[in-house]
Amino acid sequence: MPGKYQIFKNIEIKNLILVLVLLSIPLFIIIFKLIKYSEESEFCGKCHSMEEQYKNWSHMAHKNIKCIDCHLPNDNIFNHYVWKGIDGVKDVVSETLSIKDDYEIHLSEHGKKVLQQNCIRCHSDIVSHINTNRNCFECHRNISHKMITNFCNFNSNGGADIYE
């Protein structure tokens, strides 16, 4: 009676490597396409908790900017994909396991820092003279998500007064 792994003794290593390479090519293509798809704003809008934000974003000033351009670190590719994985898994798990229909995704402290860094990255020409003690999105929440919770007025010192 032949051994349990007798079949593998007849396969040459080079053939095994060839088969593994041929099988891995479609796998890498699928993974690459999934990563690219998950970087599209339409993907972000698929979650129930983001439907309203996605709908609002698609009619706002930043509609040509992807969600990941604001909500993920863009200082280096490694940091970008690490946080894409962390935030993506957290949001998908929260959305999937949420029993309530009114589940809302909220920005973490890290997310707030990233959002602020990305506002400054894109708008550095106009924010260099503004008071940086305040986050841009405190006054400009309605730029992408129509979430107006307060009103800002720019004062003569270049800062913003917030009226709640």
PDB file of C-alpha atoms in Angstrom:
ATOM      1  CA  MET A   1       0.000   0.000   0.000  1.00  0.00           C
ATOM      2  CA  PRO A   2       1.535   3.307  -1.047  1.00  0.00           C
ATOM      3  CA  GLY A   3       2.175   5.963   1.574  1.00  0.00           C
ATOM      4  CA  LYS A   4      -0.187   8.835   2.208  1.00  0.00           C
ATOM      5  CA  TYR A   5       2.034  11.314   0.344  1.00  0.00           C
ATOM      6  CA  GLN A   6       3.292   8.945  -2.366  1.00  0.00           C
ATOM      7  CA  ILE A   7       1.685  11.062  -5.102  1.00  0.00           C
ATOM      8  CA  PHE A   8       3.918  14.039  -4.223  1.00  0.00           C
ATOM      9  CA  LYS A   9       7.099  12.011  -4.663  1.00  0.00           C
ATOM     10  CA  ASN A  10       6.481  11.824  -8.415  1.00  0.00           C
ATOM     11  CA  ILE A  11       6.021  15.581  -8.845  1.00  0.00           C
ATOM     12  CA  GLU A  12       9.169  17.477  -9.646  1.00  0.00           C
ATOM     13  CA  ILE A  13       9.863  20.615  -7.642  1.00  0.00           C
ATOM     14  CA  LYS A  14       9.973  22.802 -10.755  1.00  0.00           C
ATOM     15  CA  ASN A  15       6.499  21.604 -11.788  1.00  0.00           C
ATOM     16  CA  LEU A  16       5.164  22.258  -8.305  1.00  0.00           C
ATOM     17  CA  ILE A  17       6.597  25.785  -8.373  1.00  0.00           C
ATOM     18  CA  LEU A  18       5.105  26.365 -11.817  1.00  0.00           C
ATOM     19  CA  VAL A  19       1.655  25.270 -10.622  1.00  0.00           C
ATOM     20  CA  LEU A  20       1.910  27.489  -7.535  1.00  0.00           C
ATOM     21  CA  VAL A  21       2.954  30.486  -9.628  1.00  0.00           C
ATOM     22  CA  LEU A  22       0.131  29.914 -12.107  1.00  0.00           C
ATOM     23  CA  LEU A  23      -2.392  29.636  -9.280  1.00  0.00           C
ATOM     24  CA  SER A  24      -1.055  32.694  -7.465  1.00  0.00           C
ATOM     25  CA  ILE A  25      -1.284  35.041 -10.470  1.00  0.00           C
ATOM     26  CA  PRO A  26      -5.117  35.134 -10.523  1.00  0.00           C
ATOM     27  CA  LEU A  27      -5.114  35.391  -6.730  1.00  0.00           C
ATOM     28  CA  PHE A  28      -2.877  38.477  -6.836  1.00  0.00           C
ATOM     29  CA  ILE A  29      -5.019  40.012  -9.580  1.00  0.00           C
ATOM     30  CA  ILE A  30      -8.166  39.484  -7.508  1.00  0.00           C
ATOM     31  CA  ILE A  31      -6.542  40.938  -4.382  1.00  0.00           C
ATOM     32  CA  PHE A  32      -5.241  43.939  -6.343  1.00  0.00           C
ATOM     33  CA  LYS A  33      -8.695  44.602  -7.833  1.00  0.00           C
ATOM     34  CA  LEU A  34     -10.338  44.311  -4.396  1.00  0.00           C
ATOM     35  CA  ILE A  35      -7.864  46.789  -2.924  1.00  0.00           C
ATOM     36  CA  LYS A  36      -8.462  49.210  -5.809  1.00  0.00           C
ATOM     37  CA  TYR A  37     -12.251  48.823  -5.528  1.00  0.00           C
ATOM     38  CA  SER A  38     -12.139  49.489  -1.786  1.00  0.00           C
ATOM     39  CA  GLU A  39     -10.365  52.791  -2.504  1.00  0.00           C
ATOM     40  CA  GLU A  40     -13.328  54.113  -4.479  1.00  0.00           C
ATOM     41  CA  SER A  41     -15.817  56.338  -2.692  1.00  0.00           C
ATOM     42  CA  GLU A  42     -18.659  54.193  -4.038  1.00  0.00           C
ATOM     43  CA  PHE A  43     -17.314  51.359  -1.880  1.00  0.00           C
ATOM     44  CA  CYS A  44     -17.502  53.571   1.218  1.00  0.00           C
ATOM     45  CA  GLY A  45     -21.106  54.415   0.366  1.00  0.00           C
ATOM     46  CA  LYS A  46     -22.159  50.744   0.402  1.00  0.00           C
ATOM     47  CA  CYS A  47     -22.418  50.643   4.208  1.00  0.00           C
ATOM     48  CA  HIS A  48     -25.850  51.445   5.620  1.00  0.00           C
ATOM     49  CA  SER A  49     -24.355  53.922   8.092  1.00  0.00           C
ATOM     50  CA  MET A  50     -22.596  55.849   5.304  1.00  0.00           C
ATOM     51  CA  GLU A  51     -25.427  56.040   2.758  1.00  0.00           C
ATOM     52  CA  GLU A  52     -26.480  59.555   3.767  1.00  0.00           C
ATOM     53  CA  GLN A  53     -22.890  60.852   3.892  1.00  0.00           C
ATOM     54  CA  TYR A  54     -22.145  59.328   0.490  1.00  0.00           C
ATOM     55  CA  LYS A  55     -25.277  60.835  -1.027  1.00  0.00           C
ATOM     56  CA  ASN A  56     -24.413  64.267   0.400  1.00  0.00           C
ATOM     57  CA  TRP A  57     -20.737  64.022  -0.625  1.00  0.00           C
ATOM     58  CA  SER A  58     -21.690  63.282  -4.237  1.00  0.00           C
ATOM     59  CA  HIS A  59     -23.291  66.749  -4.494  1.00  0.00           C
ATOM     60  CA  MET A  60     -20.689  68.749  -2.558  1.00  0.00           C
ATOM     61  CA  ALA A  61     -17.534  70.712  -3.397  1.00  0.00           C
ATOM     62  CA  HIS A  62     -15.245  67.740  -2.685  1.00  0.00           C
ATOM     63  CA  LYS A  63     -17.174  65.264  -4.850  1.00  0.00           C
ATOM     64  CA  ASN A  64     -14.132  64.711  -7.086  1.00  0.00           C
ATOM     65  CA  ILE A  65     -11.942  63.802  -4.119  1.00  0.00           C
ATOM     66  CA  LYS A  66     -12.051  60.214  -2.868  1.00  0.00           C
ATOM     67  CA  CYS A  67     -12.986  59.431   0.735  1.00  0.00           C
ATOM     68  CA  ILE A  68      -9.529  57.935   1.282  1.00  0.00           C
ATOM     69  CA  ASP A  69      -7.871  61.216   0.281  1.00  0.00           C
ATOM     70  CA  CYS A  70      -9.308  62.813   3.420  1.00  0.00           C
ATOM     71  CA  HIS A  71      -9.828  59.888   5.792  1.00  0.00           C
ATOM     72  CA  LEU A  72      -6.566  57.938   5.427  1.00  0.00           C
ATOM     73  CA  PRO A  73      -2.980  59.047   6.057  1.00  0.00           C
ATOM     74  CA  ASN A  74      -1.286  60.119   2.859  1.00  0.00           C
ATOM     75  CA  ASP A  75       2.195  60.772   4.221  1.00  0.00           C
ATOM     76  CA  ASN A  76       3.561  57.402   3.033  1.00  0.00           C
ATOM     77  CA  ILE A  77       2.197  54.274   1.376  1.00  0.00           C
ATOM     78  CA  PHE A  78       2.954  51.962   4.312  1.00  0.00           C
ATOM     79  CA  ASN A  79       1.087  54.168   6.790  1.00  0.00           C
ATOM     80  CA  HIS A  80      -1.760  54.539   4.288  1.00  0.00           C
ATOM     81  CA  TYR A  81      -2.330  50.794   3.876  1.00  0.00           C
ATOM     82  CA  VAL A  82      -1.818  49.948   7.557  1.00  0.00           C
ATOM     83  CA  TRP A  83      -4.535  52.410   8.563  1.00  0.00           C
ATOM     84  CA  LYS A  84      -6.705  51.401   5.631  1.00  0.00           C
ATOM     85  CA  GLY A  85      -6.664  47.882   7.051  1.00  0.00           C
ATOM     86  CA  ILE A  86      -7.232  48.975  10.651  1.00  0.00           C
ATOM     87  CA  ASP A  87     -10.045  51.416   9.885  1.00  0.00           C
ATOM     88  CA  GLY A  88     -11.576  49.193   7.223  1.00  0.00           C
ATOM     89  CA  VAL A  89     -11.761  46.126   9.449  1.00  0.00           C
ATOM     90  CA  LYS A  90     -13.086  48.212  12.354  1.00  0.00           C
ATOM     91  CA  ASP A  91     -15.805  49.802  10.214  1.00  0.00           C
ATOM     92  CA  VAL A  92     -16.829  46.577   8.460  1.00  0.00           C
ATOM     93  CA  VAL A  93     -16.993  44.651  11.746  1.00  0.00           C
ATOM     94  CA  SER A  94     -18.916  47.471  13.448  1.00  0.00           C
ATOM     95  CA  GLU A  95     -21.336  47.733  10.545  1.00  0.00           C
ATOM     96  CA  THR A  96     -21.788  43.968  10.253  1.00  0.00           C
ATOM     97  CA  LEU A  97     -22.214  43.237  13.960  1.00  0.00           C
ATOM     98  CA  SER A  98     -24.401  46.246  14.666  1.00  0.00           C
ATOM     99  CA  ILE A  99     -27.892  45.170  15.615  1.00  0.00           C
ATOM    100  CA  LYS A 100     -29.258  48.712  15.573  1.00  0.00           C
ATOM    101  CA  ASP A 101     -30.484  50.279  12.350  1.00  0.00           C
ATOM    102  CA  ASP A 102     -29.159  53.672  13.410  1.00  0.00           C
ATOM    103  CA  TYR A 103     -25.480  52.699  13.757  1.00  0.00           C
ATOM    104  CA  GLU A 104     -23.210  55.647  13.046  1.00  0.00           C
ATOM    105  CA  ILE A 105     -19.506  55.619  12.275  1.00  0.00           C
ATOM    106  CA  HIS A 106     -17.625  58.270  14.251  1.00  0.00           C
ATOM    107  CA  LEU A 107     -14.124  59.595  13.715  1.00  0.00           C
ATOM    108  CA  SER A 108     -11.573  58.323  16.202  1.00  0.00           C
ATOM    109  CA  GLU A 109      -8.985  60.693  17.656  1.00  0.00           C
ATOM    110  CA  HIS A 110      -6.510  59.285  15.142  1.00  0.00           C
ATOM    111  CA  GLY A 111      -9.049  59.870  12.357  1.00  0.00           C
ATOM    112  CA  LYS A 112      -9.453  63.496  13.418  1.00  0.00           C
ATOM    113  CA  LYS A 113      -5.685  64.024  13.267  1.00  0.00           C
ATOM    114  CA  VAL A 114      -5.514  62.416   9.818  1.00  0.00           C
ATOM    115  CA  LEU A 115      -8.406  64.509   8.541  1.00  0.00           C
ATOM    116  CA  GLN A 116      -6.738  67.695   9.809  1.00  0.00           C
ATOM    117  CA  GLN A 117      -3.396  66.746   8.236  1.00  0.00           C
ATOM    118  CA  ASN A 118      -5.112  66.105   4.909  1.00  0.00           C
ATOM    119  CA  CYS A 119      -7.000  69.412   5.018  1.00  0.00           C
ATOM    120  CA  ILE A 120      -3.682  71.186   5.539  1.00  0.00           C
ATOM    121  CA  ARG A 121      -1.962  69.067   2.872  1.00  0.00           C
ATOM    122  CA  CYS A 122      -4.463  70.104   0.197  1.00  0.00           C
ATOM    123  CA  HIS A 123      -5.157  73.638   1.389  1.00  0.00           C
ATOM    124  CA  SER A 124      -1.721  74.690   2.670  1.00  0.00           C
ATOM    125  CA  ASP A 125      -1.810  77.858   0.589  1.00  0.00           C
ATOM    126  CA  ILE A 126      -4.810  79.224   2.492  1.00  0.00           C
ATOM    127  CA  VAL A 127      -4.388  77.757   5.977  1.00  0.00           C
ATOM    128  CA  SER A 128      -0.878  78.997   6.701  1.00  0.00           C
ATOM    129  CA  HIS A 129      -2.236  82.238   8.204  1.00  0.00           C
ATOM    130  CA  ILE A 130      -5.188  80.714  10.086  1.00  0.00           C
ATOM    131  CA  ASN A 131      -5.286  79.891  13.786  1.00  0.00           C
ATOM    132  CA  THR A 132      -4.239  76.228  14.023  1.00  0.00           C
ATOM    133  CA  ASN A 133      -5.623  75.694  17.530  1.00  0.00           C
ATOM    134  CA  ARG A 134      -8.799  74.486  15.918  1.00  0.00           C
ATOM    135  CA  ASN A 135      -9.483  71.628  13.502  1.00  0.00           C
ATOM    136  CA  CYS A 136     -10.641  72.652  10.024  1.00  0.00           C
ATOM    137  CA  PHE A 137     -13.646  70.325  10.182  1.00  0.00           C
ATOM    138  CA  GLU A 138     -14.998  72.061  13.280  1.00  0.00           C
ATOM    139  CA  CYS A 139     -16.158  74.850  10.983  1.00  0.00           C
ATOM    140  CA  HIS A 140     -16.232  73.029   7.666  1.00  0.00           C
ATOM    141  CA  ARG A 141     -18.155  69.826   8.484  1.00  0.00           C
ATOM    142  CA  ASN A 142     -20.648  70.655   5.787  1.00  0.00           C
ATOM    143  CA  ILE A 143     -18.006  70.670   3.026  1.00  0.00           C
ATOM    144  CA  SER A 144     -18.416  66.952   2.368  1.00  0.00           C
ATOM    145  CA  HIS A 145     -21.045  65.555   4.689  1.00  0.00           C
ATOM    146  CA  LYS A 146     -23.655  68.310   5.296  1.00  0.00           C
ATOM    147  CA  MET A 147     -23.342  67.785   9.040  1.00  0.00           C
ATOM    148  CA  ILE A 148     -23.786  71.377  10.184  1.00  0.00           C
ATOM    149  CA  THR A 149     -23.693  71.382  13.970  1.00  0.00           C
ATOM    150  CA  ASN A 150     -22.319  74.855  14.536  1.00  0.00           C
ATOM    151  CA  PHE A 151     -21.620  78.080  12.748  1.00  0.00           C
ATOM    152  CA  CYS A 152     -18.217  79.732  12.358  1.00  0.00           C
ATOM    153  CA  ASN A 153     -17.333  83.329  11.805  1.00  0.00           C
ATOM    154  CA  PHE A 154     -13.789  84.359  10.901  1.00  0.00           C
ATOM    155  CA  ASN A 155     -12.507  87.103  13.167  1.00  0.00           C
ATOM    156  CA  SER A 156      -9.995  89.872  12.457  1.00  0.00           C
ATOM    157  CA  ASN A 157      -7.129  87.821  13.977  1.00  0.00           C
ATOM    158  CA  GLY A 158      -7.411  85.181  11.267  1.00  0.00           C
ATOM    159  CA  GLY A 159      -9.052  82.738  13.674  1.00  0.00           C
ATOM    160  CA  ALA A 160     -12.591  81.428  13.730  1.00  0.00           C
ATOM    161  CA  ASP A 161     -15.227  82.003  16.374  1.00  0.00           C
ATOM    162  CA  ILE A 162     -17.598  79.069  16.748  1.00  0.00           C
ATOM    163  CA  TYR A 163     -21.237  79.599  17.674  1.00  0.00           C
ATOM    164  CA  GLU A 164     -23.002  76.473  18.861  1.00  0.00           C
TER     165      GLU A 164
END
